[in-house]
XYZ file of C-alpha atoms in Angstrom:
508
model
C -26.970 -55.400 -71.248
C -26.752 -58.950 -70.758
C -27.732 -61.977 -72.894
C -28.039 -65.555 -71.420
C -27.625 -68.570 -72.824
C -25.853 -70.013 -76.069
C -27.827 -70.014 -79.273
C -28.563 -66.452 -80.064
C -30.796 -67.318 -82.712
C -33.218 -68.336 -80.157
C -32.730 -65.222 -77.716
C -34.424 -61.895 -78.762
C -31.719 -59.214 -79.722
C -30.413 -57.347 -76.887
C -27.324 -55.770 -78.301
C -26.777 -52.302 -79.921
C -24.342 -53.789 -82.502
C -24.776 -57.147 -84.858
C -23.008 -60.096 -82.886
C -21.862 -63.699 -84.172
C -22.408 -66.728 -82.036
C -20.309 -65.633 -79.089
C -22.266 -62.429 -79.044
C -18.876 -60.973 -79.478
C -19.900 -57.643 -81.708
C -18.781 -58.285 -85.661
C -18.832 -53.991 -85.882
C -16.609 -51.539 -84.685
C -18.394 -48.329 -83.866
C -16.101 -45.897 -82.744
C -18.303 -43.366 -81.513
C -20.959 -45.127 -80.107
C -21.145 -46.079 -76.219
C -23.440 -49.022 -76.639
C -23.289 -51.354 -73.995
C -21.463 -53.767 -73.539
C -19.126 -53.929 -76.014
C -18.461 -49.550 -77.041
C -18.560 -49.284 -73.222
C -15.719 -51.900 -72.634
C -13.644 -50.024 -75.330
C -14.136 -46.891 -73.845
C -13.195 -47.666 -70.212
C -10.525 -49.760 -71.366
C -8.715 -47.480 -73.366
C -9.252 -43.894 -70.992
C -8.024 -46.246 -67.978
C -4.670 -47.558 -69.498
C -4.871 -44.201 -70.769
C -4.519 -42.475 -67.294
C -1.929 -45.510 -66.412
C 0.850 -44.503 -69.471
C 0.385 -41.027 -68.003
C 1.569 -41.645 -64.686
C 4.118 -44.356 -65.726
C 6.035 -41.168 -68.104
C 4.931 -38.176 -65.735
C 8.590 -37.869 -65.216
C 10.499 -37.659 -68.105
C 9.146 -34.464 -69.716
C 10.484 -32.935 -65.878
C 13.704 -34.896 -65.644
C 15.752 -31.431 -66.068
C 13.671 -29.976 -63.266
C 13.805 -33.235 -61.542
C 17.659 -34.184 -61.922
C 18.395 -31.046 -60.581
C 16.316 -31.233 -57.308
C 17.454 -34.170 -56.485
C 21.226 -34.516 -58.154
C 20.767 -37.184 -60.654
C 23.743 -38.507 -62.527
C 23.261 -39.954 -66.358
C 23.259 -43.338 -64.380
C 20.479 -42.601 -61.873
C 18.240 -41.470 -64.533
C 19.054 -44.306 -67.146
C 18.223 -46.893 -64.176
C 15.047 -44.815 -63.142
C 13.926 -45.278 -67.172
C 14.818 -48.732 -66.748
C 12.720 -49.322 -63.933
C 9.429 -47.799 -65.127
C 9.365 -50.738 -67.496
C 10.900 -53.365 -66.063
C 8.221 -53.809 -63.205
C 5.436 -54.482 -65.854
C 7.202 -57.421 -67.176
C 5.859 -60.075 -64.331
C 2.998 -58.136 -64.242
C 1.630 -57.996 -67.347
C 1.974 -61.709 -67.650
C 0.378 -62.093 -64.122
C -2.107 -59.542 -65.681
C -2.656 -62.038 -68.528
C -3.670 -65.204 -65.947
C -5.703 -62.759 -63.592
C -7.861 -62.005 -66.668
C -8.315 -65.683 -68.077
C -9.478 -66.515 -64.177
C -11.382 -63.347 -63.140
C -11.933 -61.302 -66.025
C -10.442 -58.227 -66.829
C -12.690 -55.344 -65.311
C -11.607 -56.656 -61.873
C -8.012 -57.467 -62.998
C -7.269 -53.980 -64.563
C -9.342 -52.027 -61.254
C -6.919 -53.657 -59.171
C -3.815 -52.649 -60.193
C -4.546 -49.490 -61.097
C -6.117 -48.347 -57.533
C -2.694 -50.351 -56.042
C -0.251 -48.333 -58.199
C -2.184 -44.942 -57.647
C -0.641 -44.229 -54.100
C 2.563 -45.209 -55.526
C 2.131 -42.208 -58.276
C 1.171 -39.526 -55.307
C 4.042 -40.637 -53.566
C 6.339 -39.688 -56.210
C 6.077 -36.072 -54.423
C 7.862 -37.304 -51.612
C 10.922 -38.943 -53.011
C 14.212 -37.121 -51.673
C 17.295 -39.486 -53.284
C 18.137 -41.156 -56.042
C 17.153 -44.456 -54.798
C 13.692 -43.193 -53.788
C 12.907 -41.572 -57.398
C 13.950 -44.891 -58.904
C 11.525 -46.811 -56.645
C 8.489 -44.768 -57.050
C 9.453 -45.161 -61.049
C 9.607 -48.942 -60.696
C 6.116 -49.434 -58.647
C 4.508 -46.976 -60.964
C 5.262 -48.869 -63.730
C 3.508 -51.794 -62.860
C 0.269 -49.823 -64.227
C 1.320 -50.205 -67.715
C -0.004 -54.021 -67.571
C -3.343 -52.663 -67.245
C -2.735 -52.752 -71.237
C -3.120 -56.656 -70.975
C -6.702 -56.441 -69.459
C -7.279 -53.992 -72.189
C -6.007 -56.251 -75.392
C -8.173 -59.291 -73.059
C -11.441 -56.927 -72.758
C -11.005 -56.054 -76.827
C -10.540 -59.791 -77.484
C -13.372 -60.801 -75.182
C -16.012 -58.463 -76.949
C -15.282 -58.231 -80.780
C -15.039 -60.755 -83.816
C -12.194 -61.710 -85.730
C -12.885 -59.781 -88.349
C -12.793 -56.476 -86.408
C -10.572 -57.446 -83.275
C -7.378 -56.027 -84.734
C -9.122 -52.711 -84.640
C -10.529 -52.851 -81.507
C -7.543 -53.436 -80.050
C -5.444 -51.482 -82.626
C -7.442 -48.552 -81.280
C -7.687 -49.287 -77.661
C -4.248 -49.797 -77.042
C -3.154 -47.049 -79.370
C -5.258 -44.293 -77.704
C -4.146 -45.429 -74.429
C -0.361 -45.041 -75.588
C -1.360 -41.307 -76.210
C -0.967 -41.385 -72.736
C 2.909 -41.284 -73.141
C 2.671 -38.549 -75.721
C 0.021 -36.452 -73.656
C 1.924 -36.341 -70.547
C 4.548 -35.185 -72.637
C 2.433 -31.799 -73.086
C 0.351 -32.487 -70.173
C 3.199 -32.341 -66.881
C 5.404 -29.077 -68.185
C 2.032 -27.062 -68.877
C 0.744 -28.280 -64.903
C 4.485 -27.568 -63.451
C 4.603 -23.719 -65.173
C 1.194 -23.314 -63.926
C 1.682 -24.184 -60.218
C 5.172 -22.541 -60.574
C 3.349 -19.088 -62.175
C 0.709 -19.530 -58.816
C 3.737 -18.668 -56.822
C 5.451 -22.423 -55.666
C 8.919 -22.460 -56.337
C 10.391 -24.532 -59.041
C 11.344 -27.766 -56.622
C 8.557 -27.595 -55.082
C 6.067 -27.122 -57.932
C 7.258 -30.585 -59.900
C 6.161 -32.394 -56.897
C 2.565 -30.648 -56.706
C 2.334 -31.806 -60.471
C 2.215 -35.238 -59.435
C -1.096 -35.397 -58.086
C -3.149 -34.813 -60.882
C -1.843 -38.273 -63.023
C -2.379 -39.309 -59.378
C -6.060 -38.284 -59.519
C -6.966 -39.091 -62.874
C -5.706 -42.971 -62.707
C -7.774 -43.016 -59.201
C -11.062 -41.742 -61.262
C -10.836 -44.006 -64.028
C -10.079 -47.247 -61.947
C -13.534 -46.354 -60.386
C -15.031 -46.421 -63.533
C -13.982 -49.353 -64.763
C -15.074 -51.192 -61.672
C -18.351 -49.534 -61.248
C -19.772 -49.120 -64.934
C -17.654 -52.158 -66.803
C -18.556 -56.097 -68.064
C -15.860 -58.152 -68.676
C -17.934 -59.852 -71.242
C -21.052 -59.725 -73.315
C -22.874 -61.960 -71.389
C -21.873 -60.452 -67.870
C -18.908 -61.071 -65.617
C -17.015 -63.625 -65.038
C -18.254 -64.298 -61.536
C -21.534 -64.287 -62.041
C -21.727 -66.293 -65.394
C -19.350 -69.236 -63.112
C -21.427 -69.113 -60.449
C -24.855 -69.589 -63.035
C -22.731 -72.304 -64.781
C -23.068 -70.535 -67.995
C -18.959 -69.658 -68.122
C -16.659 -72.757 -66.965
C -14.011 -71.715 -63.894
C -10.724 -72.750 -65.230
C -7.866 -74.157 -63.410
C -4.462 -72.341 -62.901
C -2.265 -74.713 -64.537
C -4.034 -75.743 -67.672
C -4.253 -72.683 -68.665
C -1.050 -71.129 -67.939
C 0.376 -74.915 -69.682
C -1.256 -74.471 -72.584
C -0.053 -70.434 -72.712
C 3.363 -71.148 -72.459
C 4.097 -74.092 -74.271
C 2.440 -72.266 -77.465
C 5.724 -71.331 -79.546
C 3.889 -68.798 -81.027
C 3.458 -66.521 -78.171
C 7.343 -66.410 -77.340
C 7.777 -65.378 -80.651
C 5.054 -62.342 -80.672
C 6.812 -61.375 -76.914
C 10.309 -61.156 -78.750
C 9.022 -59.428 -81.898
C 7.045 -57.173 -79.372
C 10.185 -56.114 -77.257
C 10.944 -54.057 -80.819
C 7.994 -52.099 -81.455
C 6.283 -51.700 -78.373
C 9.213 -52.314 -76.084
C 10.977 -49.497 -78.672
C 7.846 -47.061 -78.431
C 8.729 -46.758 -73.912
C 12.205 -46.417 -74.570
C 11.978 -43.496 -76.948
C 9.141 -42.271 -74.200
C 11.749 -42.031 -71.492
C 14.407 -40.480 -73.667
C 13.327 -38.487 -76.342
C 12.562 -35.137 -74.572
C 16.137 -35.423 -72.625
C 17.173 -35.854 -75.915
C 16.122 -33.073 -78.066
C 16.574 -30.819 -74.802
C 20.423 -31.611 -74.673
C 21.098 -32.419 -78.479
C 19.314 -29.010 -79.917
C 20.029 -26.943 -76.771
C 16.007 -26.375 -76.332
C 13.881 -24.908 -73.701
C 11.711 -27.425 -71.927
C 8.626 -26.858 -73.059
C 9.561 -26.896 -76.165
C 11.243 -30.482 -76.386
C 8.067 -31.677 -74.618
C 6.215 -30.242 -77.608
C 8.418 -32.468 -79.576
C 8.618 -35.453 -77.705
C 4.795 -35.469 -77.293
C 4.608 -35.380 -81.083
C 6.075 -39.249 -80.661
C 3.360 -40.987 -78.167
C 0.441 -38.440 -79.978
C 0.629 -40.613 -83.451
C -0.849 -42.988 -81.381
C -4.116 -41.352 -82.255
C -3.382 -42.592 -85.821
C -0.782 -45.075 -86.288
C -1.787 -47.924 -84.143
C -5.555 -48.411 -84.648
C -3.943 -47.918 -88.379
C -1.750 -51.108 -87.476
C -5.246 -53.019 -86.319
C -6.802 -51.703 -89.396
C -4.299 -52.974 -91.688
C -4.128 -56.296 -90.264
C -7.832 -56.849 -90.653
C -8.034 -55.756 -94.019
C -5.250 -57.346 -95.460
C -6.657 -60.792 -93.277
C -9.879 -60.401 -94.999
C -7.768 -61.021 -98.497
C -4.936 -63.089 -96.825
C -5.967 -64.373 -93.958
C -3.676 -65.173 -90.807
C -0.853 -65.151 -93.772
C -1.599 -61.722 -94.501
C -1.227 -60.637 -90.713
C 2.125 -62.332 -90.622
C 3.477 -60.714 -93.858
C 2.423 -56.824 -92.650
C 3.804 -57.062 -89.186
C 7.202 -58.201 -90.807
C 6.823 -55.614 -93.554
C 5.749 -52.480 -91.214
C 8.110 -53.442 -88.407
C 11.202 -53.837 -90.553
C 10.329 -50.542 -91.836
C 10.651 -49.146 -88.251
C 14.028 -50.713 -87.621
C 15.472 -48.420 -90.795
C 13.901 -45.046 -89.475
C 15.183 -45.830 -86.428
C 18.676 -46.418 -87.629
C 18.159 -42.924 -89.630
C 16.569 -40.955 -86.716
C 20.049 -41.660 -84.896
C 22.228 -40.434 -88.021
C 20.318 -37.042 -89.262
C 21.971 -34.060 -87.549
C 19.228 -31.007 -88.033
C 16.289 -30.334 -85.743
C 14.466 -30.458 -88.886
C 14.989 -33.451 -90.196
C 15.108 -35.213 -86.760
C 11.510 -34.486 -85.951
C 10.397 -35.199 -89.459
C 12.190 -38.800 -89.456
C 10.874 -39.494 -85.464
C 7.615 -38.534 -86.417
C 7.575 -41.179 -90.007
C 9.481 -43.781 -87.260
C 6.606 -43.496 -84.714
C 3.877 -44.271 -87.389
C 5.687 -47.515 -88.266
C 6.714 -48.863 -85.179
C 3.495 -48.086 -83.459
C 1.645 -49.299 -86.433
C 3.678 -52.804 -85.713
C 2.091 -52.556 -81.895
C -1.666 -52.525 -83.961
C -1.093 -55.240 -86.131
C 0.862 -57.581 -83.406
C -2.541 -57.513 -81.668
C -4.022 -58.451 -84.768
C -2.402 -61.960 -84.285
C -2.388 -62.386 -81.307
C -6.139 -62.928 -80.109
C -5.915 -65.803 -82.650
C -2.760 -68.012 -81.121
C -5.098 -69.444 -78.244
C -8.652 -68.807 -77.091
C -8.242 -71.002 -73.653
C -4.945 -68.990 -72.763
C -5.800 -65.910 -74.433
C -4.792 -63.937 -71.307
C -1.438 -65.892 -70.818
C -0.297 -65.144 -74.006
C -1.564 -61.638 -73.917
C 0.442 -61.075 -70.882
C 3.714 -63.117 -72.831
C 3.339 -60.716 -75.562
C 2.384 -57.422 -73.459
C 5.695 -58.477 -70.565
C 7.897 -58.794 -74.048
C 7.359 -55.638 -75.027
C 8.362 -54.304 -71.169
C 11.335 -56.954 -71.746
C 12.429 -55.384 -75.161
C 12.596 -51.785 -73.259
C 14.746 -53.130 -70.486
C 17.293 -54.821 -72.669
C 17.317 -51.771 -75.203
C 17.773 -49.167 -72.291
C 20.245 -51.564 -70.432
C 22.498 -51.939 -73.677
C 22.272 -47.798 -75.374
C 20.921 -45.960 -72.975
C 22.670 -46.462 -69.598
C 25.248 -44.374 -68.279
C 27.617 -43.193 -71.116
C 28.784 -45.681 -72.864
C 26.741 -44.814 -76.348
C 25.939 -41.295 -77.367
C 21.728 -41.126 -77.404
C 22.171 -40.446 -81.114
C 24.668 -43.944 -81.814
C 22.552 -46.051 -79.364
C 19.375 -44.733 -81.753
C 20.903 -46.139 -84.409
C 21.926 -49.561 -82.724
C 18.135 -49.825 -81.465
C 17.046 -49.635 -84.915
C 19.528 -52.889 -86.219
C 17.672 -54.836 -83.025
C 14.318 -54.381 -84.214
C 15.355 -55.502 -87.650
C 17.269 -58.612 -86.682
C 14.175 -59.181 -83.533
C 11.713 -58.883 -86.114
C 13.008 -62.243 -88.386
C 11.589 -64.853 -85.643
C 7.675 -63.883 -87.305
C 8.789 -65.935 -90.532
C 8.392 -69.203 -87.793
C 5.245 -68.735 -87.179
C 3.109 -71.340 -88.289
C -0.950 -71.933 -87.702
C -1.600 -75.750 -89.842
C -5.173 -74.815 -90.420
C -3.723 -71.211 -92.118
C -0.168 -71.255 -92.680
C 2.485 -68.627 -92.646
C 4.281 -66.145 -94.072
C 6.607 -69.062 -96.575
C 3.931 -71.818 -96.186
C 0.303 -72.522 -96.945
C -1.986 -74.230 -94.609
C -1.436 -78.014 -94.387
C -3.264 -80.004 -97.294
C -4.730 -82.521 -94.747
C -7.912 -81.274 -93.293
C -7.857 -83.335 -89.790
C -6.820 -83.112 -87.015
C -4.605 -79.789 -85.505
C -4.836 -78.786 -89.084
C -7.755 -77.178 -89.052
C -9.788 -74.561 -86.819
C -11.315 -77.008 -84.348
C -8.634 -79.182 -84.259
C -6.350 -76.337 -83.455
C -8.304 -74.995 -80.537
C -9.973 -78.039 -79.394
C -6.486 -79.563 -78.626
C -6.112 -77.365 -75.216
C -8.568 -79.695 -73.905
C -8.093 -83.063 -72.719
C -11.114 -85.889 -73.252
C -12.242 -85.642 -69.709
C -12.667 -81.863 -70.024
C -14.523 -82.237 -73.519
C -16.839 -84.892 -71.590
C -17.832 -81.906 -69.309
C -18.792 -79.958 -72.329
C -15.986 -77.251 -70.878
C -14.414 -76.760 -74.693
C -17.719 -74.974 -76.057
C -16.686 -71.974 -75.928
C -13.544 -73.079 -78.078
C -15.737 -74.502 -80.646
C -17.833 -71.530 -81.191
C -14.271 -69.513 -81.733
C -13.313 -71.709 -84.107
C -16.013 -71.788 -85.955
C -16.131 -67.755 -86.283
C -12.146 -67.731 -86.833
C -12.824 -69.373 -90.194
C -12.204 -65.903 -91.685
C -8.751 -66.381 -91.278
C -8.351 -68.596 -94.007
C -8.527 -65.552 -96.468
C -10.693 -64.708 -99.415
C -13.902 -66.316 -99.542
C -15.095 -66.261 -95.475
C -15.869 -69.833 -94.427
C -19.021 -70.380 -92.212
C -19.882 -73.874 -91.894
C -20.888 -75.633 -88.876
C -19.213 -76.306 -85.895
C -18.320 -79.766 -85.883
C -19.510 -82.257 -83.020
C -19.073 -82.203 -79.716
C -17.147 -85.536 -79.895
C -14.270 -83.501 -82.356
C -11.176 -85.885 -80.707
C -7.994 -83.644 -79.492
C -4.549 -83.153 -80.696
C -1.891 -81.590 -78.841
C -0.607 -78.378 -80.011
């Protein structure tokens, strides 16, 4: 359904769920499939879904896998690497594509180029080959940009940490799912009658399949916002094409969003690693059949059901107390957590234990993934992609590094390198007591006491456009954000009026 025009107090109601002046939805209705904002949800989260499952397809096989094609501890530690490492430009190329073109095309796209890449994973023959189909594959996972951009793009402040708390936690089940998922698929086509080497590489085509389907789906039945798409509300003049460089400028010279991409490198960046290890772990550590440490593993990426949208709920309920100050406070809190079950995960010696510490680990750390989101939408509304994509690469980043230092070749034991992962995200995690928004503060500081300028909601926003742009009426859609981020001043919810059009800009 699509609404035209600006002042929705002067268009009939067209939307399933109540709306504020951007018609972004101020509800969350988790089992409704209104369109266009339940819809968007939906897609998003099934098709990043689909992507997580064929970026960790291969771990849960890697002893059937290693075997076939004589991996060393080296090969597969670069292989892990590589499944993350080729979402890092991507995601923050993901980020631009989105603020230019909107993010139904943007997240189609790359998920119908990396779905070859995913059938041809039944090919590879070497080492090298394995590692490349890993690498290509991974580039999927920055379909989770377009799907924090798409949240972001269709719900309120007060309810955009659980959209995307939920979106992007339900489409991390994907790592936990596949988990499950790919040793069930390989006994099956083994039990048909194909032999063990060859029945790993039949497996492959059904993540193959389902990524293909859901692309579809996103590019057939999606809106990339609640008025329409992007291409169509340009080319009525109701949506302003932006240019390249402003907005990528104004993306990475934001402080805030380096920080966020660092602090996300430990929860997020944490949450692949343990994807691409855990099930080699428990396989080799406990001496368990296959199946059964893909039970366990799965039990890791399946909290996502819970523990992320619980992340996006926490952040906007503590916001609607605290504010943006509240935000701040619970992703240091929650994440620092993490960091000390992680240290413990890699220093308990019983099966037991080790699941029942991995399993209290995963709620925290993918909890931290929820309520990053929760701040994120909020750092800029002209770069909202950019910054999306800084924060989503980080995470990609944090993997890389992590896997790079503990987890290639031999150097650490999986259980010591645990451990040492767990002091990172603790010391990573400090950098969040620097951020600072004037018109709401931070975690040490209160909002600035004068009331002009950057320091407060218009101000803030209004100061990614120059005076020429304002003259073209271009920063409207900024003003109406600010106006309806007023929430995040905490306690009492501020709704006054937008101020004029002639609000002068400050630079960031």
């Amino acid at each position: 359904m699509e609404v035209l025009g600006t002042d929705p107090e002067s268009q009939p109601q067209k939307f399933a769920l109540p709306v504020d002046s951007e018609h972004k939805a101020t509800e969350f209705r988790l089992f409704s499939i209104a369109a266009p904002h339940m819809r968007a949800f939906h897609l998003s989260w099934v098709s990043f879904f689909a992507c997580f499952v064929s970026t960790f397809a291969a771990p849960p096989l890697l002893p059937i896998i290693r075997d076939n094609l004589n991996l060393t501890a080296t090969d597969i530690g670069n292989a892990g690497i590589a499944s993350v490492s080729g979402a890092v430009f991507a995601r923050l190329a993901m980020g631009t594509a989105c603020d230019l073109f909107g993010p139904r095309i943007a997240s189609a796209s790359l998920s119908l180029l990396t779905a070859p890449v995913v059938f041809f994973t039944s090919m590879a023959s070497s080492p090298i080959s394995f590692l490349l189909v890993r690498f290509f594959t991974g580039f999927s996972l920055a379909t989770f940009v377009s799907t924090q951009f798409w949240m972001s793009s269709m719900f309120s402040g007060p309810v955009v940490g659980t959209a995307n708390g939920v979106a992007g936690g339900w489409g991390n089940l994907g790592g936990g799912a596949t988990q499950l998922v790919m040793p069930l698929v390989f006994g099956l086509i083994r039990d048909i009658g194909a032999v063990e080497f060859t029945a790993w590489r039949i497996a492959f085509f059904i993540p193959a399949l389902f990524q293909t389907i859901t692309a579809l789906a996103v590019l057939i039945f999606g809106q990339d916002l609640p008025d329409g798409n992007f291409k169509r509300l340009q080319n009525s003049g109701d949506k302003a094409k932006d240019k390249l460089p402003q907005v990528f400028y104004h993306g990475i010279t934001n402080y805030r969003g380096w920080i966020l991409a660092l602090t996300y490198g430990y929860c997020f960046g944490v949450e692949l690693t343990i994807d691409n290890i855990i099930a080699e772990y428990f396989y080799d550590r406990f001496d368990l059949k296959l199946h059964t440490a893909g039970m366990i593993a799965a039990s890791f990426g399946l909290a996502n059901i819970v523990s992320r949208p619980a992340g996006g709920l926490i952040s906007d309920a503590v916001a609607k107390r605290f504010g943006m100050r509240g935000r701040l406070w619970a992703l240091w809190v929650v994440q620092t957590l993490g960091g000390v079950l992680c240290i413990i995960l890699g220093r308990v010696g019983s099966l037991g234990a080790s699941i029942a510490v991995m399993i209290a680990f995963s709620l925290f750390v993918q909890a931290a993934c929820g309520l990053t989101f929760g701040v994120v939408p909020f750092v800029s509304r002209r770069s909202l992609g950019v910054i999306s994509g800084m924060t989503g690469g980080g995470g990609n980043v944090g993997a890389v590094v992590t896997q790079l230092i503990f987890f290639k070749g031999s150097r650490y034991s999986k259980e010591t390198g645990i451990s040492l992962m767990g002091v990172m995200i603790i010391c990573c995690t400090l950098p969040i007591l620097f951020i600072y928004f004037p018109q709401w503060g931070g975690m040490l500081k209160g909002p600035s006491s004068k009331r002009n300028g950057k320091a407060t909601e218009e101000g803030y926003y209004l100061s990614e456009w120059n005076q020429k742009e304002q003259e073209k009426g271009l920063h409207q859609a900024s003003l109406k954000f600010a106006d309806n981020s007023r929430s995040e001043r905490g306690g009492k919810i501020f709704s006054g009026p937008a101020p004029s059009d002639d609000t002068s800009p400050t630079n960031l």
